[in-house]
Amino acid sequence: MNRLNLFAPDVRENPYPFYAELRRSSPVCQVDPNGMWVVTRYDDLLAAFKNTQVFSSAGMRVATEPPYLRRHNPLSGSMILADPPRHGALRGLANRAFSAAAVGSLEQHMRSTAARLADDLVRRRSADFIRDFASRAQISALARLIGFDPSLEERFERWTTDLVSVATISPEDHARLEEVRGTIDEMEQYMLDLLASRRRRGENDLVSDLLRSRNDGDGITDQDLISLLFLLLVAGLETATSLMTHMVLILARRPAWLDRLRAEPDLTPRFIEEVLRFEPPVHATVRLTLAETELGGVRLPAHAVVALLIGSGLRDETRFLDPDRFDPERRDQANLAFGHGAHFCLGVFLARTQARVVLDELVRRCSRIELRADRLEWNSVLNTRCPVALPIQVTPTSPGAARERPAVQPSW
């Protein structure tokens, strides 16, 4: 029997029927590319997330720093590629970025940015939502939170695209590898200059806070700080953009929900939670087995590359009733969209806040959102599943409707 190829065009376009078949017949099995193992059932995913002694994150550093890259990649030193106890020290460092207080102080900035972008969208009537809205909204938020220069927006997008492509570049593609090496050089120099600038003159941002609070005996180096900044930019931009994009794509395909949200704004938090289940921003995450183990009744060898298919687990019919139906009113919303256990995503509050603010401002201004493409092109990245572009056209609400809808307060 031919192995499923996760990057085949029909699988990328709609992987969920393929995942359902795997859950039924081969819930833990090998697939292409490269014969990696996949885990597809909710309970098996939970078991793997909890067992950090066997399912190692640090073992997957080769994905961000393959030998043919021929240089250090600071992303490989970040907390998502660390196991306990090292992971705990790095996570403590990152906690400062995503505290409720830090995100709360950022909300008004996110709202004013979303309002400006939404006004521009309504004025133009059509746009690529990813390029013209989602990426710009998240870059603005990250720049404000961390202390990056927001005028470098296009550079940040290129950096992120290059960094997430490292694992998929062929060793023979020398020109592309040289481009990515140049990107890493450029990013690292920017981060070093940023640290030096904040040492000379502190600002009210995360970088300054990290430098002020770091103790000589805590073992945290400048390289650790740079790895954290790489992670915050790349992961923060990629996952939040994916969440906003799927949120708008769902509204375009299910226009009745735009009307419901306008009439019943208290449904907004539950709508966002269902988007997270239905199209999780982190579609898969990868581990390396440190020893032979059993999962889902299957023996996995030591040193096996294992993809935990979160997107499949959140459609598991043994955990969710009618899982392929988008239903914000469902009662079984508990999910793995932000991971589980030691690696539960620190950016969860920021992502939910950004989604809520963006949804508020779009629903306030748009009576209809229409998809302007017969077929979407999808990215070729294992960790996220997102269209490359999302061309949309919007119909404005009446001025009265735009004024009347209140901003929604979080309920999570």
CSV table of C-alpha atoms in Angstrom, one decimal:
chain,number,residue,atom,x,y,z
A,1,MET,CA,0.0,0.0,0.0
A,2,ASN,CA,1.3,3.5,-0.9
A,3,ARG,CA,2.1,5.7,2.1
A,4,LEU,CA,0.2,8.9,2.5
A,5,ASN,CA,2.3,12.0,1.5
A,6,LEU,CA,1.4,14.8,3.9
A,7,PHE,CA,2.6,17.4,1.3
A,8,ALA,CA,0.6,16.0,-1.7
A,9,PRO,CA,-1.6,18.9,-3.1
A,10,ASP,CA,-4.9,17.1,-2.4
A,11,VAL,CA,-3.8,16.4,1.2
A,12,ARG,CA,-2.7,20.0,1.8
A,13,GLU,CA,-6.0,21.3,0.4
A,14,ASN,CA,-8.1,19.1,2.7
A,15,PRO,CA,-6.2,16.7,4.9
A,16,TYR,CA,-9.1,15.8,7.2
A,17,PRO,CA,-10.6,12.8,5.2
A,18,PHE,CA,-7.1,11.3,5.0
A,19,TYR,CA,-6.6,11.8,8.8
A,20,ALA,CA,-10.0,10.2,9.5
A,21,GLU,CA,-8.9,7.1,7.5
A,22,LEU,CA,-5.6,6.9,9.4
A,23,ARG,CA,-7.5,7.2,12.7
A,24,ARG,CA,-9.6,4.2,11.7
A,25,SER,CA,-7.0,2.0,10.1
A,26,SER,CA,-3.5,3.1,11.1
A,27,PRO,CA,-3.6,5.6,13.9
A,28,VAL,CA,0.2,5.5,14.5
A,29,CYS,CA,2.0,4.8,11.2
A,30,GLN,CA,4.7,5.9,8.8
A,31,VAL,CA,4.0,8.5,6.0
A,32,ASP,CA,5.9,10.5,3.5
A,33,PRO,CA,8.0,12.6,3.3
A,34,ASN,CA,10.9,10.5,4.5
A,35,GLY,CA,8.9,7.8,6.3
A,36,MET,CA,8.2,9.9,9.4
A,37,TRP,CA,5.8,8.5,11.9
A,38,VAL,CA,2.5,10.2,12.6
A,39,VAL,CA,0.1,10.1,15.6
A,40,THR,CA,-3.5,10.9,14.7
A,41,ARG,CA,-5.7,10.1,17.7
A,42,TYR,CA,-6.5,12.6,20.5
A,43,ASP,CA,-5.6,10.2,23.4
A,44,ASP,CA,-2.3,9.1,21.8
A,45,LEU,CA,-1.4,12.8,21.2
A,46,LEU,CA,-2.0,13.5,24.9
A,47,ALA,CA,0.2,10.6,25.9
A,48,ALA,CA,3.1,11.7,23.7
A,49,PHE,CA,2.8,15.3,24.9
A,50,LYS,CA,3.1,14.2,28.5
A,51,ASN,CA,6.0,11.8,28.0
A,52,THR,CA,8.9,14.2,27.5
A,53,GLN,CA,11.4,11.6,28.6
A,54,VAL,CA,10.8,9.6,25.4
A,55,PHE,CA,9.2,12.1,23.0
A,56,SER,CA,12.0,14.7,22.9
A,57,SER,CA,11.8,18.2,21.5
A,58,ALA,CA,15.5,18.8,21.8
A,59,GLY,CA,16.1,15.9,19.5
A,60,MET,CA,14.4,17.8,16.7
A,61,ARG,CA,17.0,20.6,16.5
A,62,VAL,CA,18.3,19.0,13.3
A,63,ALA,CA,15.1,20.2,11.6
A,64,THR,CA,16.1,23.9,12.2
A,65,GLU,CA,19.9,23.3,11.9
A,66,PRO,CA,20.5,20.5,9.4
A,67,PRO,CA,24.2,19.8,8.7
A,68,TYR,CA,24.0,21.2,5.2
A,69,LEU,CA,22.9,24.6,6.6
A,70,ARG,CA,26.6,24.9,7.7
A,71,ARG,CA,25.9,27.5,10.4
A,72,HIS,CA,24.3,27.9,13.8
A,73,ASN,CA,20.6,28.8,13.7
A,74,PRO,CA,19.6,30.6,16.9
A,75,LEU,CA,16.1,29.2,16.6
A,76,SER,CA,17.5,25.7,17.5
A,77,GLY,CA,18.4,27.0,20.9
A,78,SER,CA,14.9,28.2,21.7
A,79,MET,CA,12.7,26.7,24.4
A,80,ILE,CA,10.4,24.8,21.9
A,81,LEU,CA,13.5,22.7,21.0
A,82,ALA,CA,14.6,22.1,24.6
A,83,ASP,CA,13.7,19.3,27.1
A,84,PRO,CA,13.5,19.6,30.9
A,85,PRO,CA,15.3,20.9,32.9
A,86,ARG,CA,16.7,23.3,30.3
A,87,HIS,CA,13.2,24.0,28.9
A,88,GLY,CA,12.1,25.3,32.4
A,89,ALA,CA,14.8,27.9,32.6
A,90,LEU,CA,14.1,29.2,29.1
A,91,ARG,CA,10.4,29.1,29.6
A,92,GLY,CA,10.8,31.2,32.8
A,93,LEU,CA,12.6,33.8,30.6
A,94,ALA,CA,9.8,33.8,28.1
A,95,ASN,CA,7.0,34.1,30.6
A,96,ARG,CA,7.7,37.8,30.8
A,97,ALA,CA,6.6,38.3,27.2
A,98,PHE,CA,3.1,36.9,27.6
A,99,SER,CA,1.9,37.8,31.0
A,100,ALA,CA,-1.7,38.9,31.3
A,101,ALA,CA,-0.5,42.4,32.3
A,102,ALA,CA,1.8,42.6,29.2
A,103,VAL,CA,-0.9,41.5,26.8
A,104,GLY,CA,-3.5,43.7,28.5
A,105,SER,CA,-1.4,46.8,28.1
A,106,LEU,CA,-1.0,45.9,24.4
A,107,GLU,CA,-4.8,45.5,23.7
A,108,GLN,CA,-5.6,49.1,22.9
A,109,HIS,CA,-2.7,49.2,20.4
A,110,MET,CA,-3.9,46.0,18.8
A,111,ARG,CA,-7.4,47.4,18.6
A,112,SER,CA,-6.4,50.7,17.0
A,113,THR,CA,-4.2,48.8,14.5
A,114,ALA,CA,-7.1,46.4,13.7
A,115,ALA,CA,-9.5,49.3,13.3
A,116,ARG,CA,-7.2,51.2,10.9
A,117,LEU,CA,-6.6,48.1,8.8
A,118,ALA,CA,-10.3,47.2,8.8
A,119,ASP,CA,-11.1,50.8,7.7
A,120,ASP,CA,-8.6,50.5,4.9
A,121,LEU,CA,-10.1,47.1,3.9
A,122,VAL,CA,-13.6,48.5,3.7
A,123,ARG,CA,-12.4,51.5,1.7
A,124,ARG,CA,-10.6,49.3,-0.8
A,125,ARG,CA,-13.4,46.6,-0.8
A,126,SER,CA,-10.9,43.8,-1.9
A,127,ALA,CA,-7.5,42.7,-0.6
A,128,ASP,CA,-5.3,39.8,0.2
A,129,PHE,CA,-6.2,39.3,3.8
A,130,ILE,CA,-2.9,37.7,4.8
A,131,ARG,CA,-0.7,40.3,3.2
A,132,ASP,CA,-2.8,43.4,3.8
A,133,PHE,CA,-4.3,42.7,7.2
A,134,ALA,CA,-3.2,39.6,9.3
A,135,SER,CA,0.6,39.9,8.9
A,136,ARG,CA,0.5,43.6,9.4
A,137,ALA,CA,-1.6,43.4,12.5
A,138,GLN,CA,0.6,40.8,14.1
A,139,ILE,CA,3.9,42.4,13.2
A,140,SER,CA,2.6,45.7,14.7
A,141,ALA,CA,1.7,43.8,17.9
A,142,LEU,CA,5.0,42.0,18.2
A,143,ALA,CA,7.0,45.1,17.4
A,144,ARG,CA,5.2,47.0,20.2
A,145,LEU,CA,5.5,44.1,22.7
A,146,ILE,CA,9.1,43.2,22.1
A,147,GLY,CA,10.7,46.5,20.9
A,148,PHE,CA,11.3,45.8,17.2
A,149,ASP,CA,11.3,48.6,14.6
A,150,PRO,CA,7.8,48.3,13.0
A,151,SER,CA,9.1,50.0,9.8
A,152,LEU,CA,10.9,46.7,9.1
A,153,GLU,CA,7.6,44.9,8.4
A,154,GLU,CA,8.6,43.5,5.0
A,155,ARG,CA,11.9,42.3,6.4
A,156,PHE,CA,10.2,40.5,9.3
A,157,GLU,CA,7.9,38.6,6.9
A,158,ARG,CA,10.9,37.5,4.8
A,159,TRP,CA,12.8,36.4,7.9
A,160,THR,CA,9.8,34.3,9.0
A,161,THR,CA,9.3,32.7,5.6
A,162,ASP,CA,13.0,31.8,5.4
A,163,LEU,CA,13.3,30.4,8.9
A,164,VAL,CA,10.3,28.1,8.6
A,165,SER,CA,11.5,26.8,5.3
A,166,VAL,CA,14.9,25.4,6.6
A,167,ALA,CA,13.7,21.9,7.1
A,168,THR,CA,12.2,21.6,3.6
A,169,ILE,CA,15.1,22.9,1.6
A,170,SER,CA,17.0,20.3,-0.5
A,171,PRO,CA,20.7,20.0,0.4
A,172,GLU,CA,21.3,20.4,-3.4
A,173,ASP,CA,19.5,23.8,-3.5
A,174,HIS,CA,22.7,25.8,-2.9
A,175,ALA,CA,21.2,29.1,-3.9
A,176,ARG,CA,18.3,28.8,-1.5
A,177,LEU,CA,20.5,27.7,1.3
A,178,GLU,CA,22.7,30.7,0.7
A,179,GLU,CA,19.7,33.0,0.9
A,180,VAL,CA,18.6,31.5,4.3
A,181,ARG,CA,22.2,31.7,5.7
A,182,GLY,CA,22.1,35.4,4.8
A,183,THR,CA,18.7,35.8,6.5
A,184,ILE,CA,20.0,34.2,9.7
A,185,ASP,CA,23.1,36.5,9.6
A,186,GLU,CA,20.9,39.5,9.1
A,187,MET,CA,18.5,38.5,11.9
A,188,GLU,CA,21.2,37.8,14.4
A,189,GLN,CA,23.0,41.1,13.7
A,190,TYR,CA,19.7,43.0,14.1
A,191,MET,CA,19.1,41.2,17.5
A,192,LEU,CA,22.6,41.9,18.7
A,193,ASP,CA,22.3,45.6,17.7
A,194,LEU,CA,18.9,45.7,19.6
A,195,LEU,CA,20.4,44.3,22.7
A,196,ALA,CA,23.3,46.8,22.6
A,197,SER,CA,20.9,49.7,22.0
A,198,ARG,CA,18.7,48.7,25.0
A,199,ARG,CA,21.8,48.4,27.2
A,200,ARG,CA,22.8,51.9,26.4
A,201,ARG,CA,19.2,53.3,26.8
A,202,GLY,CA,16.4,51.2,28.1
A,203,GLU,CA,12.9,51.4,26.7
A,204,ASN,CA,9.5,50.3,27.9
A,205,ASP,CA,9.6,47.0,26.0
A,206,LEU,CA,10.4,43.3,26.6
A,207,VAL,CA,14.0,43.5,25.5
A,208,SER,CA,14.8,46.2,28.1
A,209,ASP,CA,12.9,44.3,30.7
A,210,LEU,CA,14.8,41.1,30.0
A,211,LEU,CA,18.1,42.9,30.2
A,212,ARG,CA,17.2,44.6,33.5
A,213,SER,CA,15.9,41.5,35.2
A,214,ARG,CA,18.6,39.0,34.2
A,215,ASN,CA,20.9,38.0,37.0
A,216,ASP,CA,24.6,37.1,36.6
A,217,GLY,CA,24.0,33.7,38.1
A,218,ASP,CA,20.9,32.6,36.2
A,219,GLY,CA,22.9,31.1,33.3
A,220,ILE,CA,21.0,33.1,30.7
A,221,THR,CA,23.3,34.3,28.0
A,222,ASP,CA,22.9,36.9,25.2
A,223,GLN,CA,22.6,34.0,22.8
A,224,ASP,CA,19.6,32.7,24.9
A,225,LEU,CA,18.0,36.1,24.5
A,226,ILE,CA,18.6,36.1,20.8
A,227,SER,CA,17.1,32.6,20.5
A,228,LEU,CA,14.0,33.8,22.4
A,229,LEU,CA,13.6,36.8,20.0
A,230,PHE,CA,14.0,34.5,17.0
A,231,LEU,CA,11.2,32.3,18.4
A,232,LEU,CA,8.9,35.2,19.4
A,233,LEU,CA,9.1,36.7,15.9
A,234,VAL,CA,8.8,33.5,13.9
A,235,ALA,CA,6.3,31.5,15.9
A,236,GLY,CA,4.3,34.6,16.9
A,237,LEU,CA,3.9,35.8,13.4
A,238,GLU,CA,3.3,32.4,11.8
A,239,THR,CA,0.7,31.1,14.2
A,240,ALA,CA,-1.3,34.2,14.9
A,241,THR,CA,-1.5,35.0,11.1
A,242,SER,CA,-2.8,31.4,10.6
A,243,LEU,CA,-5.4,31.8,13.3
A,244,MET,CA,-6.7,35.1,11.9
A,245,THR,CA,-6.7,33.8,8.3
A,246,HIS,CA,-8.7,30.7,9.1
A,247,MET,CA,-11.1,32.8,11.1
A,248,VAL,CA,-11.8,35.0,8.1
A,249,LEU,CA,-11.9,32.0,5.7
A,250,ILE,CA,-14.6,30.4,7.9
A,251,LEU,CA,-16.6,33.6,7.9
A,252,ALA,CA,-16.4,33.8,4.1
A,253,ARG,CA,-17.5,30.2,3.7
A,254,ARG,CA,-20.2,30.4,6.4
A,255,PRO,CA,-21.7,33.9,6.1
A,256,ALA,CA,-24.5,33.2,8.5
A,257,TRP,CA,-22.0,33.4,11.3
A,258,LEU,CA,-21.0,36.9,10.5
A,259,ASP,CA,-24.7,37.9,11.0
A,260,ARG,CA,-24.8,35.9,14.2
A,261,LEU,CA,-21.7,37.5,15.7
A,262,ARG,CA,-23.0,40.9,14.8
A,263,ALA,CA,-26.3,40.2,16.6
A,264,GLU,CA,-24.9,38.2,19.5
A,265,PRO,CA,-21.4,39.5,20.3
A,266,ASP,CA,-21.2,37.3,23.4
A,267,LEU,CA,-20.7,34.4,21.0
A,268,THR,CA,-17.3,35.8,19.9
A,269,PRO,CA,-15.1,33.8,22.4
A,270,ARG,CA,-16.8,30.5,21.6
A,271,PHE,CA,-16.5,31.2,17.9
A,272,ILE,CA,-12.7,31.7,18.4
A,273,GLU,CA,-12.4,28.5,20.4
A,274,GLU,CA,-14.2,26.5,17.7
A,275,VAL,CA,-11.8,28.0,15.0
A,276,LEU,CA,-8.9,26.8,17.2
A,277,ARG,CA,-10.4,23.3,17.2
A,278,PHE,CA,-11.5,23.2,13.6
A,279,GLU,CA,-8.4,24.7,12.0
A,280,PRO,CA,-5.7,24.9,14.7
A,281,PRO,CA,-2.9,27.4,14.1
A,282,VAL,CA,-0.3,24.8,15.0
A,283,HIS,CA,-1.3,21.9,12.8
A,284,ALA,CA,1.4,19.5,13.8
A,285,THR,CA,4.5,19.4,16.1
A,286,VAL,CA,7.4,17.1,15.8
A,287,ARG,CA,9.3,14.9,18.4
A,288,LEU,CA,12.2,12.5,18.3
A,289,THR,CA,11.9,9.2,20.3
A,290,LEU,CA,14.9,8.8,22.6
A,291,ALA,CA,14.1,5.1,23.2
A,292,GLU,CA,12.0,2.4,21.8
A,293,THR,CA,8.4,2.8,23.0
A,294,GLU,CA,4.8,1.8,22.4
A,295,LEU,CA,2.1,4.2,21.4
A,296,GLY,CA,-1.4,3.3,20.3
A,297,GLY,CA,-0.5,-0.3,20.2
A,298,VAL,CA,2.4,0.3,17.8
A,299,ARG,CA,6.1,-0.1,18.6
A,300,LEU,CA,8.1,2.9,17.7
A,301,PRO,CA,11.9,2.5,17.3
A,302,ALA,CA,14.4,4.7,19.1
A,303,HIS,CA,15.4,7.9,17.1
A,304,ALA,CA,12.1,7.9,15.1
A,305,VAL,CA,10.9,11.3,13.9
A,306,VAL,CA,7.3,11.5,15.0
A,307,ALA,CA,4.8,14.2,13.9
A,308,LEU,CA,2.0,14.8,16.4
A,309,LEU,CA,-0.9,15.7,14.1
A,310,ILE,CA,-2.9,18.1,16.3
A,311,GLY,CA,-5.2,18.9,13.3
A,312,SER,CA,-6.2,15.2,13.3
A,313,GLY,CA,-6.6,14.9,17.1
A,314,LEU,CA,-9.0,17.9,17.1
A,315,ARG,CA,-11.2,16.1,14.6
A,316,ASP,CA,-11.2,12.8,16.5
A,317,GLU,CA,-14.7,11.4,16.5
A,318,THR,CA,-14.1,9.5,19.8
A,319,ARG,CA,-13.4,12.9,21.5
A,320,PHE,CA,-15.7,15.3,19.6
A,321,LEU,CA,-19.3,14.9,18.5
A,322,ASP,CA,-19.6,15.4,14.8
A,323,PRO,CA,-16.1,16.7,14.6
A,324,ASP,CA,-16.2,17.9,10.9
A,325,ARG,CA,-19.1,20.3,11.6
A,326,PHE,CA,-18.1,23.8,12.6
A,327,ASP,CA,-20.2,24.6,15.6
A,328,PRO,CA,-19.2,27.4,18.1
A,329,GLU,CA,-22.1,26.3,20.3
A,330,ARG,CA,-20.7,22.8,20.9
A,331,ARG,CA,-19.9,21.8,24.5
A,332,ASP,CA,-16.9,19.7,23.9
A,333,GLN,CA,-14.4,22.5,23.0
A,334,ALA,CA,-11.5,21.4,25.2
A,335,ASN,CA,-8.6,21.1,22.7
A,336,LEU,CA,-4.9,20.8,22.0
A,337,ALA,CA,-4.6,23.8,19.7
A,338,PHE,CA,-1.9,25.3,21.9
A,339,GLY,CA,-0.2,22.0,22.8
A,340,HIS,CA,-0.2,20.4,26.2
A,341,GLY,CA,2.0,20.0,29.3
A,342,ALA,CA,5.5,21.4,29.4
A,343,HIS,CA,5.3,22.9,25.9
A,344,PHE,CA,1.8,24.4,26.3
A,345,CYS,CA,2.1,27.6,24.2
A,346,LEU,CA,2.9,30.7,26.2
A,347,GLY,CA,1.3,33.0,23.6
A,348,VAL,CA,-2.2,31.6,24.1
A,349,PHE,CA,-3.5,34.8,25.7
A,350,LEU,CA,-1.9,37.0,23.1
A,351,ALA,CA,-3.3,34.9,20.3
A,352,ARG,CA,-6.8,34.8,21.7
A,353,THR,CA,-6.8,38.6,22.4
A,354,GLN,CA,-5.6,39.4,18.9
A,355,ALA,CA,-8.2,37.2,17.4
A,356,ARG,CA,-11.0,38.7,19.5
A,357,VAL,CA,-9.9,42.3,18.7
A,358,VAL,CA,-9.7,41.6,14.9
A,359,LEU,CA,-13.0,39.8,14.9
A,360,ASP,CA,-14.6,42.7,16.7
A,361,GLU,CA,-13.4,45.3,14.2
A,362,LEU,CA,-14.2,43.2,11.1
A,363,VAL,CA,-17.7,42.3,12.3
A,364,ARG,CA,-18.3,46.0,13.2
A,365,ARG,CA,-17.5,47.1,9.6
A,366,CYS,CA,-18.3,44.1,7.3
A,367,SER,CA,-21.7,42.8,6.5
A,368,ARG,CA,-20.2,40.2,4.1
A,369,ILE,CA,-16.8,38.7,3.5
A,370,GLU,CA,-16.5,36.8,0.2
A,371,LEU,CA,-13.7,34.6,-1.0
A,372,ARG,CA,-12.4,35.8,-4.4
A,373,ALA,CA,-10.7,32.6,-5.6
A,374,ASP,CA,-12.0,29.3,-6.9
A,375,ARG,CA,-9.1,27.4,-5.3
A,376,LEU,CA,-6.5,28.3,-2.7
A,377,GLU,CA,-2.8,27.6,-2.8
A,378,TRP,CA,-1.6,26.1,0.6
A,379,ASN,CA,1.8,26.4,2.2
A,380,SER,CA,4.2,23.5,2.4
A,381,VAL,CA,5.1,23.7,6.1
A,382,LEU,CA,4.4,20.8,8.4
A,383,ASN,CA,3.8,22.8,11.6
A,384,THR,CA,1.1,25.1,10.2
A,385,ARG,CA,-1.5,24.8,7.5
A,386,CYS,CA,-2.4,28.1,5.9
A,387,PRO,CA,-3.2,29.5,2.5
A,388,VAL,CA,-0.4,31.3,0.8
A,389,ALA,CA,-2.8,34.2,0.0
A,390,LEU,CA,-6.5,34.8,0.9
A,391,PRO,CA,-8.1,37.2,-1.7
A,392,ILE,CA,-11.3,38.5,-0.3
A,393,GLN,CA,-14.0,41.1,-1.0
A,394,VAL,CA,-16.0,42.8,1.7
A,395,THR,CA,-19.4,44.6,1.8
A,396,PRO,CA,-19.5,47.3,4.5
A,397,THR,CA,-22.1,47.4,7.2
A,398,SER,CA,-24.4,50.4,7.5
A,399,PRO,CA,-22.9,53.2,9.6
A,400,GLY,CA,-25.4,52.6,12.4
A,401,ALA,CA,-24.6,48.8,12.6
A,402,ALA,CA,-20.9,49.6,12.9
A,403,ARG,CA,-21.4,51.9,15.8
A,404,GLU,CA,-23.9,49.8,17.7
A,405,ARG,CA,-21.8,46.6,18.1
A,406,PRO,CA,-20.0,46.7,21.4
A,407,ALA,CA,-16.4,45.4,21.8
A,408,VAL,CA,-16.5,41.9,23.3
A,409,GLN,CA,-14.8,41.2,26.6
A,410,PRO,CA,-12.9,37.9,27.0
A,411,SER,CA,-14.6,35.0,28.8
A,412,TRP,CA,-11.6,32.6,28.8
